[in-house]
Coordinates of C-alpha atoms in Angstrom, one line a residue:
M289 CA 61.0 18.7 64.8
Q290 CA 61.4 20.7 68.1
A291 CA 64.7 22.4 69.7
E292 CA 65.2 23.0 72.9
V293 CA 67.8 26.3 73.3
V294 CA 70.2 25.6 76.3
Q295 CA 73.6 27.2 77.1
P296 CA 76.7 25.6 75.2
N297 CA 78.5 23.0 76.9
D298 CA 81.9 23.1 78.1
V299 CA 83.3 21.0 75.0
D300 CA 81.3 22.8 71.8
V301 CA 80.5 19.7 69.8
G302 CA 77.0 21.6 68.3
P303 CA 73.7 20.6 68.3
I304 CA 72.7 16.5 69.3
L305 CA 70.2 15.0 66.7
I306 CA 68.2 12.4 68.0
V307 CA 66.9 9.7 65.5
D308 CA 63.9 7.8 67.2
D309 CA 60.2 7.4 66.2
E310 CA 59.4 7.6 70.0
V311 CA 58.5 10.4 71.4
D312 CA 58.9 9.5 75.2
V313 CA 63.0 8.5 74.2
H314 CA 63.2 11.9 72.7
E315 CA 61.9 13.8 75.8
E316 CA 64.2 11.7 78.1
L317 CA 67.1 12.1 76.3
A318 CA 66.7 15.7 75.4
E319 CA 65.8 16.1 79.2
F320 CA 69.1 14.5 79.8
L321 CA 71.2 16.4 77.4
I322 CA 69.8 19.8 78.4
E323 CA 71.5 19.1 81.8
Q324 CA 74.7 18.4 80.4
G325 CA 74.4 21.8 78.3
Y326 CA 73.9 20.4 74.7
L327 CA 71.3 21.5 72.1
A328 CA 68.9 18.9 71.2
W329 CA 67.2 18.3 67.9
H330 CA 64.9 15.2 67.2
A331 CA 64.0 13.5 63.8
L332 CA 61.6 10.6 63.7
D333 CA 62.9 8.8 60.4
A334 CA 65.7 8.8 57.7
D335 CA 64.4 10.8 55.6
E336 CA 63.4 13.8 58.0
T337 CA 67.4 13.3 59.4
L338 CA 68.9 13.8 56.2
G339 CA 66.7 16.9 55.4
I340 CA 68.0 18.3 58.9
L341 CA 71.5 17.7 58.0
R342 CA 71.3 19.6 54.8
Q343 CA 70.0 22.6 56.4
M344 CA 72.1 22.2 59.6
P345 CA 76.2 21.5 59.1
E346 CA 76.9 22.1 62.7
I347 CA 75.5 18.9 63.4
R348 CA 77.8 16.6 64.1
I349 CA 76.7 13.8 66.5
L350 CA 73.6 11.8 66.3
L351 CA 72.1 9.0 68.6
V352 CA 70.4 6.7 66.0
D353 CA 67.4 4.3 66.9
I354 CA 68.1 1.0 64.9
R355 CA 64.5 0.4 64.4
M356 CA 62.4 3.1 62.5
P357 CA 59.5 3.5 59.7
G358 CA 61.1 2.7 56.3
R359 CA 65.1 2.3 56.2
D360 CA 66.6 1.7 59.5
G361 CA 69.3 3.0 61.5
L362 CA 71.8 1.4 60.0
D363 CA 70.7 2.0 56.7
L364 CA 70.6 5.8 57.4
I365 CA 74.5 5.6 59.1
S366 CA 75.7 3.9 55.7
E367 CA 73.9 6.7 53.7
L368 CA 75.5 9.2 55.6
R369 CA 79.1 7.9 55.3
E370 CA 78.3 7.6 51.7
A371 CA 77.3 11.4 51.6
Y372 CA 79.4 12.9 54.2
G373 CA 82.4 10.6 55.2
D374 CA 83.4 10.7 58.6
Y375 CA 81.9 14.0 59.0
H376 CA 79.8 13.1 61.6
E377 CA 79.7 10.8 64.8
C378 CA 76.8 8.4 65.5
I379 CA 76.1 6.6 68.7
V380 CA 73.4 3.7 68.0
I381 CA 71.1 3.1 70.6
T382 CA 68.3 0.3 70.4
G383 CA 65.6 -1.8 72.6
H384 CA 66.3 -4.9 70.2
G385 CA 70.2 -5.3 69.5
S386 CA 71.1 -8.7 68.2
K387 CA 74.7 -10.0 67.3
E388 CA 73.8 -8.9 63.9
H389 CA 73.3 -5.4 64.7
A390 CA 76.4 -5.5 66.6
I391 CA 78.4 -6.8 64.0
S392 CA 77.0 -4.1 61.1
S393 CA 77.6 -1.3 63.7
V394 CA 81.5 -2.3 63.9
R395 CA 82.0 -2.6 60.1
L396 CA 80.3 1.1 59.8
G397 CA 83.2 2.1 61.9
L398 CA 80.8 2.8 64.9
T399 CA 82.2 2.1 68.1
D400 CA 79.3 2.8 70.9
F401 CA 76.3 0.8 71.0
L402 CA 73.9 1.3 73.5
E403 CA 70.6 -1.2 74.6
K404 CA 67.6 0.5 75.9
P405 CA 66.4 1.3 78.4
L406 CA 69.4 3.6 78.2
H407 CA 72.2 3.8 81.4
L408 CA 72.6 7.7 81.0
P409 CA 75.9 7.4 82.8
A410 CA 77.1 5.1 79.6
L411 CA 75.4 8.0 77.4
E412 CA 77.4 10.6 79.0
V413 CA 80.8 8.6 78.5
A414 CA 80.0 8.2 74.8
L415 CA 79.3 11.6 74.0
K416 CA 82.7 12.6 75.8
R417 CA 84.2 10.1 73.6
A418 CA 82.4 11.3 70.4
A419 CA 83.5 14.7 71.6
R420 CA 87.0 13.7 71.7
R421 CA 87.0 11.9 68.2
L422 CA 85.6 15.0 66.5
A423 CA 88.2 17.3 68.4
W424 CA 90.8 15.3 66.7
K425 CA 89.3 15.5 63.5
D426 CA 89.2 19.3 63.7
A427 CA 92.3 19.8 64.8
R428 CA 93.4 18.2 61.5
G429 CA 91.8 20.5 59.5
G430 CA 88.6 17.9 58.7
G431 CA 86.0 19.4 61.2
R432 CA 83.7 22.4 61.2
N433 CA 85.4 24.5 59.1
S434 CA 85.8 22.7 55.8
A435 CA 82.7 21.4 53.7
A436 CA 81.4 17.9 55.1
P437 CA 81.3 16.3 51.7
A438 CA 84.9 16.7 51.2
E439 CA 85.5 14.1 54.0
T440 CA 84.8 11.9 51.3
S441 CA 88.0 12.6 49.1
L442 CA 90.0 9.1 49.5
Y443 CA 93.1 11.3 51.0
R444 CA 91.4 12.4 54.1
R445 CA 89.3 9.0 54.7
I446 CA 93.1 7.4 54.8
R447 CA 94.0 10.1 57.0
D448 CA 91.0 9.5 59.5
L449 CA 91.3 5.6 59.5
R450 CA 94.9 6.2 60.7
G451 CA 93.8 8.6 63.1
Q452 CA 91.1 6.4 64.4
L453 CA 93.7 3.4 64.4
D454 CA 96.4 5.3 66.5
Y455 CA 93.4 6.1 69.1
L456 CA 92.7 2.5 69.6
R457 CA 96.3 1.9 70.1
S458 CA 96.3 3.9 72.7
H459 CA 92.7 4.0 74.6
D460 CA 90.5 1.4 75.6
P461 CA 87.2 1.2 73.6
L462 CA 84.9 0.6 76.3
T463 CA 85.7 3.5 78.6
G464 CA 87.5 5.5 76.4
F465 CA 90.6 6.0 79.2
L466 CA 94.1 5.5 77.9
N467 CA 95.2 2.2 77.8
R468 CA 98.6 1.1 79.8
P469 CA 101.4 2.0 77.7
A470 CA 99.7 5.1 76.7
F471 CA 99.0 6.0 80.2
L472 CA 102.4 5.5 81.4
G473 CA 104.0 7.4 78.4
Q474 CA 101.5 10.5 79.3
S475 CA 101.9 10.4 82.5
A476 CA 105.7 10.6 82.0
R477 CA 105.3 13.4 80.2
R478 CA 103.0 15.4 82.0
L479 CA 105.0 14.9 85.1
A480 CA 108.3 16.2 83.4
D481 CA 106.0 19.5 82.7
S482 CA 104.4 19.5 86.3
G483 CA 107.5 21.6 87.9
S484 CA 107.4 21.3 91.9
S485 CA 103.8 19.8 91.9
R486 CA 102.6 16.9 94.2
A487 CA 101.6 14.3 91.9
A488 CA 99.7 11.1 93.2
V489 CA 98.9 8.0 91.4
I490 CA 95.5 6.6 92.6
M491 CA 94.6 2.9 91.7
A492 CA 90.9 1.5 91.8
D493 CA 90.3 -2.1 91.1
L494 CA 86.9 -3.7 91.8
D495 CA 86.9 -6.6 94.1
R496 CA 85.2 -9.8 92.8
F497 CA 84.6 -8.6 89.3
R498 CA 84.5 -12.2 87.8
Q499 CA 81.3 -13.0 89.8
I500 CA 79.6 -9.9 88.5
N501 CA 80.5 -11.4 85.0
E502 CA 79.1 -15.0 86.2
L503 CA 76.1 -13.8 87.9
H504 CA 74.9 -10.9 85.4
G505 CA 76.5 -11.7 82.1
F506 CA 79.5 -10.2 80.5
A507 CA 77.4 -7.1 79.0
A508 CA 76.5 -6.2 82.6
G509 CA 80.0 -6.2 83.5
D510 CA 80.9 -4.0 80.8
R511 CA 77.9 -1.6 82.0
V512 CA 79.5 -1.5 85.6
L513 CA 83.1 -0.5 84.1
V514 CA 81.5 1.6 82.3
A515 CA 79.6 3.5 84.9
L516 CA 82.6 3.2 87.1
A517 CA 84.9 4.8 84.2
G518 CA 82.1 7.7 84.2
R519 CA 82.1 8.4 87.8
I520 CA 85.9 8.5 88.1
E521 CA 86.1 11.1 85.0
T522 CA 83.3 13.1 86.9
L523 CA 84.8 13.1 90.1
A524 CA 88.7 13.6 88.3
G525 CA 87.9 16.3 86.9
A526 CA 89.4 18.2 83.6
G527 CA 93.1 18.1 85.0
A528 CA 93.4 14.5 85.9
L529 CA 94.9 11.7 83.3
L530 CA 92.9 8.7 83.5
G531 CA 93.9 5.1 82.5
R532 CA 92.1 1.7 82.1
M533 CA 95.5 -0.8 83.6
S534 CA 93.7 -4.0 83.1
S535 CA 90.3 -5.5 83.1
D536 CA 89.1 -3.6 86.1
R537 CA 91.5 -1.8 87.3
F538 CA 91.7 2.4 87.0
A539 CA 94.5 4.5 87.4
I540 CA 94.3 8.3 88.0
L541 CA 97.1 10.4 87.8
G542 CA 96.3 14.3 89.7
F543 CA 98.1 17.0 91.6
F544 CA 97.4 17.4 95.5
G545 CA 98.1 19.7 98.0
G546 CA 99.0 23.6 97.5
D547 CA 95.8 24.8 95.8
G548 CA 94.9 21.3 94.5
P549 CA 92.6 18.8 96.6
D550 CA 93.6 17.2 99.6
L551 CA 94.8 13.6 99.0
G552 CA 93.0 11.7 101.7
S553 CA 89.8 13.6 101.3
W554 CA 90.0 13.0 97.6
T555 CA 90.5 9.3 97.7
T556 CA 88.0 8.6 100.5
A557 CA 85.5 10.4 98.2
L558 CA 86.3 8.3 95.6
R559 CA 86.0 5.0 97.0
E560 CA 82.4 5.9 98.4
R561 CA 81.3 7.3 94.7
L562 CA 82.7 4.3 92.9
A563 CA 80.6 1.6 95.8
E564 CA 77.3 3.2 95.0
P565 CA 75.2 0.6 93.7
L566 CA 73.9 0.0 90.3
P567 CA 70.7 -1.0 90.2
E568 CA 70.2 -0.2 85.9
S569 CA 73.4 -3.2 86.0
G570 CA 71.7 -5.6 88.7
I571 CA 73.8 -4.3 91.0
R572 CA 71.5 -3.5 94.0
H573 CA 74.3 -3.6 97.0
P574 CA 77.0 -1.4 97.2
L575 CA 80.3 -3.1 95.3
A576 CA 83.4 -3.3 97.0
V577 CA 86.5 -1.8 95.8
T578 CA 90.0 -1.5 96.9
T579 CA 92.0 1.9 96.3
A580 CA 95.6 2.8 96.7
S581 CA 97.8 6.0 95.9
A582 CA 101.4 7.0 95.9
L583 CA 102.6 10.7 96.5
S584 CA 105.3 11.8 95.1
G585 CA 108.3 13.2 97.2
P586 CA 110.1 16.3 96.8
E587 CA 112.3 14.9 94.0
Q588 CA 111.3 15.3 90.5
P589 CA 108.6 12.5 90.2
D590 CA 108.7 9.3 87.8
A591 CA 105.6 8.0 86.0
E592 CA 106.4 4.3 86.3
R593 CA 107.8 4.7 90.0
L594 CA 104.5 6.3 91.0
V595 CA 102.4 3.3 89.3
F596 CA 104.5 1.0 90.8
E597 CA 104.3 2.1 94.2
A598 CA 100.7 2.1 93.6
E599 CA 100.2 -0.9 92.4
M600 CA 102.7 -2.4 95.3
A601 CA 100.1 -0.7 97.7
L602 CA 96.8 -1.9 95.9
A603 CA 98.4 -5.7 96.3
E604 CA 98.7 -5.0 100.0
G605 CA 94.8 -4.2 99.8
K606 CA 93.5 -7.2 98.0
Q607 CA 96.0 -9.2 100.4
R608 CA 94.1 -7.8 103.5
G609 CA 90.8 -8.6 102.1
G610 CA 90.0 -6.0 99.8
N611 CA 87.4 -2.8 100.0
C612 CA 89.8 -0.7 101.5
H613 CA 92.5 2.3 101.0
V614 CA 96.2 1.7 101.3
N615 CA 98.8 4.7 100.9
A616 CA 101.9 3.8 99.5
R617 CA 104.5 3.7 102.6
A618 CA 107.3 2.6 104.5
S619 CA 106.2 -1.2 103.6
M620 CA 105.7 -0.3 100.2
V621 CA 109.4 1.1 100.0
A622 CA 110.5 -1.8 101.5
A623 CA 108.6 -4.3 98.9
G624 CA 110.1 -2.3 96.4
S625 CA 113.8 -2.5 97.9
R626 CA 113.0 -6.7 97.4
S627 CA 111.7 -5.6 93.6
N628 CA 114.9 -4.2 93.1
R629 CA 117.0 -7.4 94.5
I630 CA 115.0 -9.8 92.4
L631 CA 115.3 -7.7 89.2
D632 CA 119.5 -7.7 90.2
G633 CA 119.4 -11.2 90.8
I634 CA 117.5 -12.2 87.2
R635 CA 119.9 -10.2 85.8
D636 CA 122.6 -11.9 87.2
A637 CA 120.8 -15.3 86.4
L638 CA 120.7 -14.0 82.5
L639 CA 124.6 -13.6 82.2
E640 CA 125.1 -17.1 84.3
G641 CA 122.8 -19.0 81.5
R642 CA 120.5 -20.0 84.8
I643 CA 116.9 -18.9 83.3
R644 CA 115.9 -22.2 81.7
P645 CA 112.5 -23.7 80.1
W646 CA 110.6 -26.2 81.5
Y647 CA 108.0 -28.3 79.6
Q648 CA 104.1 -28.9 80.9
P649 CA 102.4 -31.5 78.4
I650 CA 99.5 -30.5 76.5
V651 CA 97.0 -33.7 76.1
E652 CA 94.6 -34.7 74.0
L653 CA 91.6 -35.1 76.5
A654 CA 89.9 -38.1 74.6
N655 CA 93.1 -40.5 74.8
S656 CA 95.7 -38.6 77.1
N657 CA 98.2 -38.6 74.2
V658 CA 100.8 -35.7 74.5
W659 CA 99.9 -32.9 71.6
G660 CA 102.5 -30.6 72.7
F661 CA 104.3 -28.7 75.3
E662 CA 104.2 -25.4 76.7
A663 CA 107.8 -24.0 77.5
L664 CA 107.6 -22.2 81.2
M665 CA 109.9 -20.0 82.5
R666 CA 112.1 -21.4 85.3
W667 CA 114.9 -19.4 87.3
H668 CA 117.3 -21.7 89.0
Q669 CA 118.3 -19.9 92.2
G670 CA 120.5 -21.3 95.1
G671 CA 119.9 -24.7 94.5
E672 CA 115.9 -24.0 93.9
V673 CA 113.9 -23.9 90.6
V674 CA 111.7 -20.7 91.0
S675 CA 108.8 -20.4 88.6
A676 CA 107.7 -17.3 87.0
G677 CA 104.6 -16.3 88.8
T678 CA 106.5 -15.4 91.7
F679 CA 108.4 -12.9 89.8
A680 CA 106.2 -12.3 87.0
G681 CA 104.4 -9.1 88.5
I682 CA 108.0 -7.5 89.1
V683 CA 109.5 -8.0 85.7
K684 CA 106.6 -7.7 83.4
D685 CA 106.9 -3.9 83.1
T686 CA 110.5 -3.8 83.0
D687 CA 113.3 -4.0 80.6
V688 CA 114.2 -7.2 82.0
A689 CA 111.2 -9.0 80.5
P690 CA 112.2 -8.7 76.8
Q691 CA 115.8 -10.3 77.8
L692 CA 114.0 -13.1 79.8
D693 CA 111.6 -13.9 76.5
E694 CA 114.8 -13.7 74.3
A695 CA 117.0 -16.2 76.7
V696 CA 113.9 -18.7 76.8
V697 CA 113.5 -18.8 73.0
D698 CA 117.1 -19.3 72.8
A699 CA 116.9 -22.1 75.1
V700 CA 114.0 -23.5 73.7
I701 CA 115.6 -24.0 70.3
S702 CA 118.6 -25.3 71.5
D703 CA 116.5 -28.2 73.5
L704 CA 114.7 -28.9 70.7
D705 CA 117.4 -29.3 67.9
E706 CA 119.5 -31.2 70.9
W707 CA 116.8 -33.7 71.5
Q708 CA 114.6 -34.3 68.5
H709 CA 116.5 -37.4 67.8
V710 CA 114.7 -39.4 70.7
L711 CA 111.3 -38.8 69.2
P712 CA 109.4 -41.3 66.9
S713 CA 109.2 -40.9 63.4
D714 CA 105.9 -40.7 62.9
R715 CA 105.0 -37.9 65.4
R716 CA 105.4 -34.1 65.5
Y717 CA 104.9 -32.1 68.7
V718 CA 103.9 -28.6 68.8
V719 CA 106.1 -26.4 71.4
S720 CA 104.5 -23.1 72.5
V721 CA 106.4 -19.9 74.1
N722 CA 105.3 -17.3 75.7
L723 CA 105.9 -13.2 74.9
W724 CA 105.8 -10.7 77.6
S725 CA 103.6 -7.4 76.7
R726 CA 106.9 -5.5 76.9
T727 CA 108.7 -8.0 74.0
L728 CA 105.6 -7.5 71.5
T729 CA 105.6 -4.1 71.8
D730 CA 109.5 -3.4 71.5
P731 CA 110.5 -3.7 68.1
E732 CA 113.9 -4.5 68.5
S733 CA 113.4 -7.3 71.2
F734 CA 110.3 -8.6 69.2
G735 CA 112.2 -9.1 65.8
R736 CA 115.5 -10.8 67.5
V737 CA 113.0 -13.4 68.9
M738 CA 110.9 -13.4 65.9
E739 CA 114.2 -14.1 63.6
R740 CA 115.0 -17.0 66.1
L741 CA 111.3 -18.7 66.0
E742 CA 111.4 -18.1 62.1
G743 CA 114.8 -19.8 61.6
F744 CA 113.7 -22.8 63.5
A745 CA 112.9 -25.9 61.2
S746 CA 112.4 -29.3 62.4
D747 CA 110.1 -32.3 61.4
R748 CA 109.5 -33.4 64.7
F749 CA 108.6 -30.3 66.2
V750 CA 106.3 -27.0 65.7
L751 CA 106.7 -24.0 67.6
A752 CA 103.9 -21.7 68.2
V753 CA 103.4 -18.5 70.1
E754 CA 101.4 -17.4 73.1
I755 CA 99.9 -14.1 73.5
I756 CA 97.6 -13.1 75.6
E757 CA 94.4 -12.2 75.0
G758 CA 94.6 -8.7 76.8
D759 CA 97.9 -7.8 74.4
L760 CA 96.3 -7.9 71.4
G761 CA 95.0 -4.4 71.3
L762 CA 98.8 -3.6 72.2
L763 CA 100.2 -5.0 69.1
P764 CA 101.5 -2.4 66.7
E765 CA 101.2 -3.1 62.9
A766 CA 104.4 -4.3 62.0
Q767 CA 104.3 -6.9 64.7
R768 CA 100.4 -8.1 64.2
E769 CA 101.8 -8.6 60.4
R770 CA 105.1 -10.2 61.4
L771 CA 102.9 -12.6 63.3
L772 CA 100.4 -13.6 61.2
A773 CA 102.9 -14.2 58.3
F774 CA 104.3 -16.8 60.9
R775 CA 101.4 -18.8 61.0
G776 CA 100.9 -18.6 57.6
P777 CA 102.0 -21.5 55.2
A778 CA 105.4 -20.4 54.3
Q779 CA 106.5 -20.5 57.9
G780 CA 104.4 -22.9 59.1
G781 CA 104.5 -21.8 62.8
L782 CA 101.1 -21.6 65.0
L783 CA 99.5 -18.9 67.3
F784 CA 97.6 -19.0 70.6
L785 CA 95.4 -16.9 72.4
D786 CA 96.1 -17.5 76.0
D787 CA 93.9 -16.5 79.1
F788 CA 91.0 -16.6 77.1
G789 CA 88.1 -15.2 79.0
V790 CA 89.7 -13.1 81.4
A791 CA 89.6 -9.9 79.2
H792 CA 86.3 -9.0 77.4
S793 CA 86.4 -11.7 75.0
S794 CA 85.5 -10.9 71.8
F795 CA 85.5 -13.5 68.7
A796 CA 85.2 -10.7 66.5
R797 CA 89.0 -10.3 67.0
L798 CA 89.6 -13.6 65.7
G799 CA 88.5 -12.3 62.5
E800 CA 91.1 -9.7 62.2
F801 CA 93.8 -11.8 64.0
P802 CA 93.0 -15.3 63.4
V803 CA 94.6 -17.8 65.8
D804 CA 95.1 -21.7 66.0
C805 CA 94.1 -22.4 69.4
L806 CA 92.4 -20.9 72.6
K807 CA 93.7 -21.1 76.0
L808 CA 90.4 -20.9 78.2
D809 CA 91.9 -19.2 81.7
R810 CA 92.3 -21.7 84.4
H811 CA 89.1 -19.9 86.2
F812 CA 86.7 -21.6 84.4
T813 CA 88.1 -24.7 85.1
E814 CA 87.8 -24.5 88.7
E815 CA 84.5 -23.2 88.6
L816 CA 83.3 -25.8 86.6
Q817 CA 81.7 -27.8 89.7
R818 CA 80.9 -24.8 91.8
S819 CA 78.8 -23.0 88.6
A820 CA 76.7 -24.3 86.2
R821 CA 77.1 -21.0 84.6
S822 CA 80.6 -21.7 83.9
A823 CA 79.7 -24.9 82.3
Q824 CA 77.6 -23.2 79.7
V825 CA 80.4 -20.5 79.3
V826 CA 82.9 -22.6 78.7
E827 CA 80.3 -24.6 75.8
T828 CA 79.5 -21.5 74.3
I829 CA 83.1 -20.6 74.1
V830 CA 84.2 -24.1 72.7
T831 CA 81.0 -24.0 70.1
M832 CA 82.1 -20.4 68.8
A833 CA 85.9 -21.5 68.4
G834 CA 84.8 -24.4 67.0
K835 CA 83.3 -22.5 64.0
L836 CA 86.2 -20.8 63.8
A837 CA 88.5 -24.0 63.5
C838 CA 89.9 -23.1 66.4
P839 CA 90.4 -26.0 69.1
V840 CA 90.5 -24.8 72.8
I841 CA 93.3 -26.0 75.5
A842 CA 91.5 -26.0 78.8
E843 CA 94.1 -24.9 81.4
G844 CA 94.2 -26.1 85.1
I845 CA 93.0 -29.1 85.2
E846 CA 93.9 -30.8 88.2
T847 CA 91.0 -33.4 89.0
E848 CA 89.5 -36.8 87.0
T849 CA 86.0 -34.9 87.3
Q850 CA 87.2 -31.5 85.6
H851 CA 88.9 -33.8 82.9
R852 CA 85.7 -35.7 82.0
Q853 CA 83.5 -32.3 81.9
L854 CA 85.9 -30.6 80.0
A855 CA 86.1 -33.4 77.5
S856 CA 82.3 -33.8 77.4
L857 CA 82.1 -30.0 76.7
G858 CA 84.1 -30.1 73.7
C859 CA 87.2 -29.2 74.6
R860 CA 89.9 -30.9 72.8
Y861 CA 93.0 -30.4 74.6
G862 CA 94.0 -29.9 78.0
Q863 CA 97.1 -29.0 80.5
G864 CA 97.4 -29.0 84.5
Y865 CA 98.8 -31.1 87.0
L866 CA 96.7 -33.8 86.7
L867 CA 97.8 -34.4 83.0
G868 CA 101.6 -33.7 83.6
K869 CA 103.5 -31.1 85.9
A870 CA 106.4 -29.1 84.1
M871 CA 109.6 -31.1 83.3
R872 CA 113.3 -30.4 82.1
I873 CA 113.3 -31.4 78.4
E874 CA 114.6 -34.9 78.9
D875 CA 111.8 -35.8 81.1
A876 CA 109.0 -34.3 79.2
L877 CA 110.2 -35.8 75.9
A878 CA 110.2 -39.2 77.8
F879 CA 106.9 -38.8 79.3
A880 CA 105.5 -38.1 75.7
V881 CA 107.4 -41.1 74.1
G882 CA 106.1 -43.4 76.9
R883 CA 102.0 -42.2 76.4
Y884 CA 102.8 -43.0 72.7
E885 CA 104.5 -46.5 73.3
D886 CA 101.5 -47.2 75.5
Q887 CA 99.1 -46.2 73.1
R888 CA 100.8 -48.4 70.3
V889 CA 100.7 -51.8 73.0
G890 CA 97.0 -50.7 73.5
E891 CA 96.4 -51.0 69.8

């Protein structure tokens, strides 16, 4: 047992205990911890660890190897939980990781699971997350000034679990950054208190991130994101607000000019730092990163407006080919004016009943029979039919989004009531509706939509709700429970998980939030013929989903080759232009009945 005494870190988390039977690992970690300003202790096994902790209650953070002589690291952590409750933060490190170890870690409430050889920036981020969690506990009276065993009381454990849930609802679990809703909310509060300071939102988006996932694997993709988050956090400093807005998009809210840094110089430094290679993740060449910034004017800054302008600028950078920086300027303002005109037009269309659902068939790949339909939003404007993809980016984060969902659900139910009589008595079709993130998180709009869905009854149709995979982490508990009740036997609805494979997919989520179908993102369909790895990924997803009795719907099927290949990989259902375009309700049902009658003739 040995201690290296150093100056205390800026965030006082006390000594850190390294639990590993390899001296070389201890020396490497101790050197890194010393550089970061921590006090490091070392234990070789579980028994030595428990002895140290009994003598040193000031130790709160442990780095624990899984494989050790005697009891392994997960057994040790389980013992700590029984003896001390949630008093300690444990970061698992292992050179022999497995799915079973990862699942066991999750069951123990662990959120940081790092593989050897350790990526030190990822460890740095994990330590900062652990420090934040300890600060949260201390602020609520369950930390350093209380007796550790008292943490086992039922009241405090329930309180801590609620706190952890609150943290997960507002934070991205991979990077520890705020998620999108929390970033917007905290930005608004920060700006309200900023006075006359010049605020800016900076966006950073990694170009061709999907290729990194495909070439190096999703674990490497995660490591890249963690490394980029660490670089952003280091460069941004303590005063900045940091968010992960989507899969590979980050946001920074900071204050510039006056006594603060120059925005132009800072964004240049950011791009240069983010572009540096990551050889430890297999990235040996510079990364391509697109950045954008939006600076507030002399008026009181508005968080949503700054984020909107920064994302518009980022979109322009992507259109230029990426790997560049764009400032929100006159062209952005013009684009913003166009967006306002579109929003006004959609509001008028809602009042006039010109937002209607069209229905795209979902087909059984084995025999081409129609299994169901996806209701897709269409805006009837000046004699043209405009798809939702044209205006989705403009409306998704506004109050218009829930209004659109309510209008479409009302129209779908009206269509099905009116047309169900044309269907054969022995056929029943699934009809799925999509809900925007804004609807899922707005209790009033969500409640109205669910009342309509729950009140629908038919022996010809079954309703399904489609949720984008990335929205699962945003669902408040009340909405989550109501959706799960919707798919229960009493109501008989279905839940689909849309765009599966775009976010950092996890089948572990499906244990907590079971669904009836996974919708495979169209990207995999497009890449099937170009990438053998994509075919392997699809086959793996289908196999795993099959074990959960959860069939897969492949999206974006446009060629016979894609149709055959997806069917051979085990996809049960598909949709795309080859199998049937979106149609009005009467045409869609005629299409389905025609397929049904063709099959009967063939028999």
